């Protein structure tokens, strides 16, 4: 392993203080848990803490002092890391293996200080092979401790910069769908509409869609995760569009269900039911209630109307650097209360197999006094042609 050490990033001052605040919050958690260093390798976690957007990066966070934070990458990313990773991190270019480089940076403990060191790692993103290497190459005086979910738990509460980015991603996605609706939908292939939606999101500045768009008409809308088909969208049916943009690393996620003409009484009634459940759950979003409690608000309304068995998925999920992250809103989610700064979706659905489905989804920022929907398109039943 050859290491070229450098310090001092060209990351803007704002970016540097932002990352610094996140790393400091993490260091506090580490001190509370008795962890001296934390290895961070999951790319979204690395990006969150260091701003580095490349695919090969590893951060070693110190609980003890800022001067000990280190960032490892390989030579392909030397320039990018210098531009993105703030000066709080000593940067090292590692020739062979990032993990090996990070372990070499740990000084043997017991001999020097008389006390052992604890190295935390994320058991969820560490492969069995990496774990074997960790155990074999761990310097004397160090112990390993699984610390999975620590960075993810920080990421659950979005800071001001993240809120701004998610809001912008949601606005961009709304604008792209608005453009697609203007072109008309009936008679066009589902797949064709999905491709155009993604193209428009990219033209408006998105890195890409935050997940493969769903465009599902008629009986296909009864599949919650329908794949768009090369089938023309017919008149007089329901059409579900579930889409999101990724902008500056952050995702959006939204669903609207439209009428492509005249609907049956039953389809209209199901639409109104899902909308009522969605708005009730939306109104319940605030700091305090848990994911299962918010889920129950929508579920009770849908169950009371006799459609409980047709709402087979959870009510929603957190959104941030990843389109599905904590906290979850579902029957089986953690009992931890929602916190101000969480960004979650509220997306009840009713699916009648072989017939039709309705899902309405908003992206919601949990504020001190309640939820604020970041998706702005109207929700009353709208006819598109
Ligand atoms: Zn969605
Ligand atoms: Zn969603």
Coordinates of C-alpha atoms and ligand atoms in Angstrom, one line a residue:
X1 CA 0.0 0.0 0.0
X2 CA 1.4 3.3 -1.0
X3 CA -0.3 6.3 0.5
X4 CA 0.0 9.9 -0.5
X5 CA -1.4 12.0 2.4
X6 CA -2.9 15.4 1.9
X7 CA -5.2 17.6 3.8
X8 CA -7.3 20.6 2.8
X9 CA -10.1 20.2 0.4
X10 CA -11.4 22.7 -2.2
X11 CA -15.0 21.9 -1.0
X12 CA -16.7 25.3 -0.6
X13 CA -16.8 26.7 2.9
X14 CA -20.6 26.0 3.2
X15 CA -20.1 22.5 2.1
X16 CA -17.3 22.0 4.5
X17 CA -19.2 23.3 7.6
X18 CA -22.2 21.3 6.5
X19 CA -20.2 18.1 6.4
X20 CA -18.4 19.1 9.6
X21 CA -21.7 19.4 11.5
X22 CA -22.8 15.9 10.3
X23 CA -19.5 14.4 11.2
X24 CA -19.6 16.0 14.6
X25 CA -23.1 14.6 15.3
X26 CA -21.8 11.2 14.3
X27 CA -18.8 11.6 16.6
X28 CA -21.1 12.3 19.5
X29 CA -23.1 9.1 18.8
X30 CA -19.8 7.2 18.7
X31 CA -18.6 8.6 22.0
X32 CA -22.0 7.6 23.5
X33 CA -21.6 4.1 22.2
X34 CA -18.0 3.7 23.3
X35 CA -16.7 3.5 19.7
X36 CA -13.3 5.1 19.0
X37 CA -13.3 4.9 15.2
X38 CA -16.0 4.1 12.6
X39 CA -15.5 2.7 9.2
X40 CA -18.0 4.1 6.7
X41 CA -18.1 2.4 3.3
X42 CA -21.7 2.5 2.0
X43 CA -21.5 5.1 -0.8
X44 CA -24.6 7.1 0.3
X45 CA -23.2 7.3 3.9
X46 CA -19.8 8.3 2.5
X47 CA -21.4 11.0 0.4
X48 CA -23.5 12.2 3.3
X49 CA -20.4 12.7 5.6
X50 CA -17.8 13.8 3.1
X51 CA -19.6 15.1 0.0
X52 CA -17.6 12.5 -2.1
X53 CA -19.8 11.3 -5.0
X54 CA -17.4 8.7 -6.5
X55 CA -17.9 5.0 -6.3
X56 CA -14.7 4.2 -4.4
X57 CA -14.4 5.9 -1.1
X58 CA -14.0 4.9 2.5
X59 CA -14.2 7.2 5.6
X60 CA -12.7 6.5 9.0
X61 CA -14.4 8.7 11.5
X62 CA -12.8 9.4 14.8
X63 CA -14.8 9.8 18.0
X64 CA -11.9 11.5 19.7
X65 CA -10.5 14.4 17.6
X66 CA -11.2 16.0 14.3
X67 CA -7.6 15.7 13.2
X68 CA -8.1 11.9 13.1
X69 CA -10.8 11.8 10.4
X70 CA -9.5 10.1 7.3
X71 CA -10.8 9.6 3.8
X72 CA -9.4 6.8 1.5
X73 CA -9.9 6.5 -2.3
X74 CA -7.9 5.3 -5.2
X75 CA -5.9 7.2 -7.8
X76 CA -8.9 7.5 -10.2
X77 CA -10.6 9.8 -7.7
X78 CA -7.7 11.8 -6.5
X79 CA -8.7 15.1 -8.2
X80 CA -12.4 14.6 -7.4
X81 CA -11.7 13.8 -3.8
X82 CA -9.5 16.9 -3.5
X83 CA -12.4 19.0 -4.8
X84 CA -15.2 17.4 -2.8
X85 CA -13.9 16.2 0.5
X86 CA -13.5 18.9 3.1
X87 CA -10.3 19.7 5.0
X88 CA -11.6 17.9 8.2
X89 CA -10.5 14.7 6.5
X90 CA -6.9 13.7 5.9
X91 CA -7.1 12.2 2.4
X92 CA -5.1 9.2 1.4
X93 CA -4.8 7.7 -2.0
X94 CA -4.6 3.9 -1.6
X95 CA -3.0 1.7 -4.3
X96 CA -4.4 -1.7 -3.5
X97 CA -7.5 -1.9 -1.2
X98 CA -9.3 0.8 0.7
X99 CA -10.0 -1.4 3.7
X100 CA -6.4 -2.4 4.0
X101 CA -5.4 1.3 3.7
X102 CA -7.8 2.2 6.5
X103 CA -6.6 -0.6 8.8
X104 CA -3.0 0.5 8.3
X105 CA -4.0 4.0 9.5
X106 CA -5.0 2.5 12.9
X107 CA -2.1 2.5 15.3
X108 CA -1.8 -0.5 17.5
X109 CA -3.4 0.4 20.8
X110 CA -2.7 -1.6 23.9
X111 CA 1.1 -1.2 23.9
X112 CA 1.0 2.6 23.6
X113 CA -1.8 3.7 25.7
X114 CA -2.7 0.7 27.9
X115 CA -6.3 0.8 26.7
X116 CA -7.9 -1.1 23.8
X117 CA -9.6 0.6 20.8
X118 CA -13.0 -0.1 19.4
X119 CA -13.5 0.0 15.6
X120 CA -17.1 0.2 14.5
X121 CA -18.2 -1.1 11.1
X122 CA -21.5 -1.3 9.3
X123 CA -22.5 -5.0 9.3
X124 CA -25.2 -4.3 6.7
X125 CA -22.9 -3.1 4.0
X126 CA -19.8 -5.2 4.9
X127 CA -19.4 -8.4 2.9
X128 CA -18.4 -11.6 4.6
X129 CA -15.1 -11.4 2.7
X130 CA -14.4 -7.9 4.0
X131 CA -15.3 -9.0 7.5
X132 CA -12.8 -11.8 7.3
X133 CA -10.2 -9.3 6.2
X134 CA -11.1 -6.9 9.0
X135 CA -10.6 -9.6 11.6
X136 CA -7.3 -10.8 10.0
X137 CA -5.7 -7.4 9.6
X138 CA -7.0 -5.6 12.6
X139 CA -4.0 -4.1 14.4
X140 CA -3.2 -5.3 18.0
X141 CA -5.3 -3.7 20.7
X142 CA -8.4 -3.1 18.6
X143 CA -11.8 -4.8 18.8
X144 CA -14.5 -4.8 16.2
X145 CA -18.0 -3.7 16.9
X146 CA -21.0 -3.8 14.6
X147 CA -22.5 -0.3 14.3
X148 CA -24.9 -0.7 11.4
X149 CA -27.5 2.0 10.9
X150 CA -25.6 4.7 12.8
X151 CA -25.2 7.0 9.8
X152 CA -28.6 6.0 8.4
X153 CA -30.1 7.1 11.7
X154 CA -28.5 10.5 11.3
X155 CA -29.7 10.7 7.7
X156 CA -33.3 10.3 8.9
X157 CA -33.3 13.9 10.0
X158 CA -32.7 16.2 7.1
X159 CA -30.7 19.4 7.5
X160 CA -31.6 22.6 5.8
X161 CA -29.4 21.9 2.8
X162 CA -31.0 18.4 2.3
X163 CA -34.6 19.8 2.6
X164 CA -33.8 22.4 -0.1
X165 CA -32.5 19.7 -2.4
X166 CA -35.4 17.3 -1.9
X167 CA -37.8 20.2 -2.4
X168 CA -36.1 21.0 -5.7
X169 CA -36.2 17.4 -6.8
X170 CA -39.9 17.2 -6.1
X171 CA -40.6 20.5 -8.0
X172 CA -38.6 19.3 -11.0
X173 CA -40.5 16.0 -11.0
X174 CA -43.8 17.9 -10.9
X175 CA -42.7 20.1 -13.8
X176 CA -41.7 17.1 -15.9
X177 CA -45.0 15.4 -15.4
X178 CA -46.9 18.6 -16.2
X179 CA -45.1 18.7 -19.6
X180 CA -45.9 15.1 -20.3
X181 CA -49.6 15.6 -19.4
X182 CA -49.8 18.5 -21.9
X183 CA -48.7 16.2 -24.7
X184 CA -51.7 13.9 -24.0
X185 CA -51.7 10.3 -22.8
X186 CA -54.5 8.4 -24.4
X187 CA -53.4 6.2 -27.3
X188 CA -49.7 6.3 -26.3
X189 CA -47.8 3.3 -25.0
X190 CA -47.2 3.2 -21.2
X191 CA -43.5 2.6 -21.9
X192 CA -43.4 5.5 -24.3
X193 CA -44.9 7.8 -21.6
X194 CA -42.4 6.6 -19.0
X195 CA -39.4 7.1 -21.3
X196 CA -40.6 10.6 -22.1
X197 CA -41.2 11.5 -18.5
X198 CA -37.6 10.3 -17.6
X199 CA -36.2 12.2 -20.6
X200 CA -37.9 15.4 -19.5
X201 CA -36.7 15.0 -15.9
X202 CA -33.1 14.8 -17.3
X203 CA -33.6 17.8 -19.6
X204 CA -34.8 19.8 -16.6
X205 CA -31.5 19.0 -14.8
X206 CA -32.1 15.8 -13.0
X207 CA -29.3 13.2 -12.8
X208 CA -32.0 10.7 -13.7
X209 CA -35.2 9.2 -12.3
X210 CA -34.9 8.2 -8.7
X211 CA -36.4 4.8 -9.6
X212 CA -37.9 3.3 -12.8
X213 CA -41.1 5.2 -13.5
X214 CA -44.4 3.4 -13.2
X215 CA -47.1 4.1 -15.9
X216 CA -49.9 1.7 -15.5
X217 CA -53.4 1.8 -17.1
X218 CA -56.6 -0.2 -16.6
X219 CA -56.2 -3.6 -14.9
X220 CA -52.4 -3.1 -14.9
X221 CA -52.8 -0.3 -12.3
X222 CA -53.9 -3.0 -9.9
X223 CA -50.2 -4.1 -9.7
X224 CA -48.5 -1.8 -7.1
X225 CA -45.1 -2.2 -8.9
X226 CA -46.3 -2.5 -12.5
X227 CA -43.7 -2.3 -15.2
X228 CA -44.7 0.0 -18.1
X229 CA -45.8 -2.0 -21.2
X230 CA -45.8 -1.3 -24.9
X231 CA -49.6 -1.2 -24.7
X232 CA -51.6 1.9 -25.6
X233 CA -53.3 3.7 -22.7
X234 CA -57.1 3.3 -23.3
X235 CA -59.9 5.8 -22.8
X236 CA -62.3 5.6 -19.8
X237 CA -60.0 3.9 -17.3
X238 CA -57.7 4.7 -14.4
X239 CA -54.0 5.5 -15.0
X240 CA -51.4 5.4 -12.2
X241 CA -48.1 7.3 -12.6
X242 CA -45.5 6.8 -9.9
X243 CA -42.3 8.7 -10.6
X244 CA -39.5 10.7 -9.0
X245 CA -36.4 12.7 -9.9
X246 CA -32.9 12.5 -8.5
X247 CA -31.3 16.0 -8.3
X248 CA -28.0 16.8 -6.5
X249 CA -28.0 13.3 -5.1
X250 CA -31.5 13.6 -3.5
X251 CA -34.6 11.8 -4.5
X252 CA -38.3 12.6 -4.9
X253 CA -41.2 10.2 -5.1
X254 CA -44.8 10.9 -6.0
X255 CA -47.8 9.1 -7.4
X256 CA -51.0 10.4 -9.1
X257 CA -53.8 8.4 -10.5
X258 CA -55.8 9.9 -13.3
X259 CA -59.1 9.2 -15.2
X260 CA -58.6 8.9 -18.9
X261 CA -62.3 9.6 -19.5
X262 CA -65.6 8.4 -17.8
X263 CA -65.1 6.1 -14.9
X264 CA -67.5 3.5 -13.3
X265 CA -69.2 4.5 -10.0
X266 CA -67.0 1.9 -8.3
X267 CA -63.8 3.3 -9.6
X268 CA -64.7 6.8 -8.6
X269 CA -65.7 5.6 -5.1
X270 CA -62.4 3.8 -4.7
X271 CA -60.5 7.0 -5.8
X272 CA -62.4 9.1 -3.3
X273 CA -61.7 6.5 -0.6
X274 CA -58.0 6.4 -1.2
X275 CA -57.9 10.2 -1.4
X276 CA -59.7 10.5 2.0
X277 CA -57.3 8.0 3.6
X278 CA -54.3 9.8 2.1
X279 CA -55.4 13.2 3.3
X280 CA -56.2 11.9 6.8
X281 CA -52.8 10.3 7.1
X282 CA -51.2 13.4 5.7
X283 CA -52.9 15.5 8.4
X284 CA -51.6 13.1 11.1
X285 CA -48.0 13.6 10.1
X286 CA -46.1 15.6 12.7
X287 CA -43.4 15.0 15.3
X288 CA -44.6 12.4 17.9
X289 CA -46.6 9.6 16.3
X290 CA -44.8 6.5 15.2
X291 CA -44.7 5.0 11.7
X292 CA -47.3 2.3 12.6
X293 CA -49.6 4.9 14.1
X294 CA -49.6 7.0 10.9
X295 CA -50.1 3.9 8.8
X296 CA -53.1 3.0 11.0
X297 CA -54.8 6.3 10.2
X298 CA -55.1 5.5 6.5
X299 CA -55.6 1.8 7.0
X300 CA -58.6 2.2 9.3
X301 CA -60.4 4.3 6.8
X302 CA -59.7 1.8 4.0
X303 CA -60.6 -1.2 6.2
X304 CA -63.9 0.5 7.3
X305 CA -64.8 0.7 3.6
X306 CA -64.2 -3.0 3.2
X307 CA -61.0 -2.7 1.2
X308 CA -58.5 -3.6 3.9
X309 CA -57.3 -6.7 2.1
X310 CA -56.7 -4.6 -1.1
X311 CA -54.2 -2.3 0.7
X312 CA -51.3 -4.8 1.0
X313 CA -48.3 -2.5 1.3
X314 CA -47.1 -0.1 4.0
X315 CA -48.2 3.5 4.0
X316 CA -44.9 5.1 3.2
X317 CA -41.1 5.3 3.6
X318 CA -38.4 7.8 4.2
X319 CA -36.8 9.5 1.2
X320 CA -33.4 11.2 0.9
X321 CA -30.2 10.2 -0.8
X322 CA -32.0 6.9 -1.2
X323 CA -35.6 6.7 -2.5
X324 CA -36.4 4.1 0.2
X325 CA -34.8 4.7 3.5
X326 CA -35.8 5.1 7.2
X327 CA -38.2 5.9 8.7
X328 CA -40.8 3.5 7.4
X329 CA -44.5 4.1 7.9
X330 CA -46.1 0.6 8.1
X331 CA -47.6 -1.8 10.5
X332 CA -44.3 -3.5 11.2
X333 CA -42.1 -0.3 11.3
X334 CA -40.2 0.9 14.3
X335 CA -42.2 2.4 17.2
X336 CA -39.8 5.4 17.2
X337 CA -41.8 8.7 16.9
X338 CA -41.5 10.7 13.8
X339 CA -39.1 13.7 14.2
X340 CA -39.1 17.2 12.7
X341 CA -36.8 16.9 9.6
X342 CA -38.0 13.5 8.5
X343 CA -39.0 13.3 4.9
X344 CA -41.5 10.5 4.2
X345 CA -44.1 9.5 1.6
X346 CA -47.7 9.0 2.4
X347 CA -49.0 6.6 -0.3
X348 CA -52.1 4.5 0.5
X349 CA -53.5 2.4 -2.4
X350 CA -56.4 0.1 -3.1
X351 CA -55.8 -2.6 -5.7
X352 CA -58.6 -4.8 -7.1
X353 CA -56.8 -7.7 -8.9
X354 CA -57.5 -7.9 -12.6
X355 CA -59.6 -4.8 -12.5
X356 CA -58.0 -1.5 -11.4
X357 CA -56.0 0.2 -8.7
X358 CA -55.6 3.6 -7.2
X359 CA -52.6 5.0 -5.4
X360 CA -52.0 8.6 -4.3
X361 CA -48.6 9.5 -2.9
X362 CA -47.2 12.7 -1.6
X363 CA -43.7 13.5 -0.4
X364 CA -43.9 15.1 3.0
X365 CA -41.5 17.1 5.2
X366 CA -42.2 16.7 8.9
X367 CA -42.1 20.2 10.4
X368 CA -42.4 21.2 14.0
X369 CA -46.2 21.8 13.7
X370 CA -47.2 19.2 11.0
X371 CA -46.4 17.8 7.6
X372 CA -45.7 19.9 4.5
X373 CA -46.4 18.2 1.2
X374 CA -43.5 18.8 -1.2
X375 CA -45.4 17.5 -4.2
X376 CA -47.7 20.1 -5.6
X377 CA -49.9 18.5 -8.3
X378 CA -53.6 18.5 -7.6
X379 CA -55.2 15.4 -6.1
X380 CA -58.9 15.8 -6.9
X381 CA -59.8 13.2 -9.5
X382 CA -58.6 14.7 -12.8
X383 CA -59.4 13.7 -16.3
X384 CA -56.5 13.5 -18.7
X385 CA -56.8 12.7 -22.4
Ligands
LIG1 ZN1 -43.7 6.3 -5.5
LIG2 ZN1 -42.9 5.7 -2.5

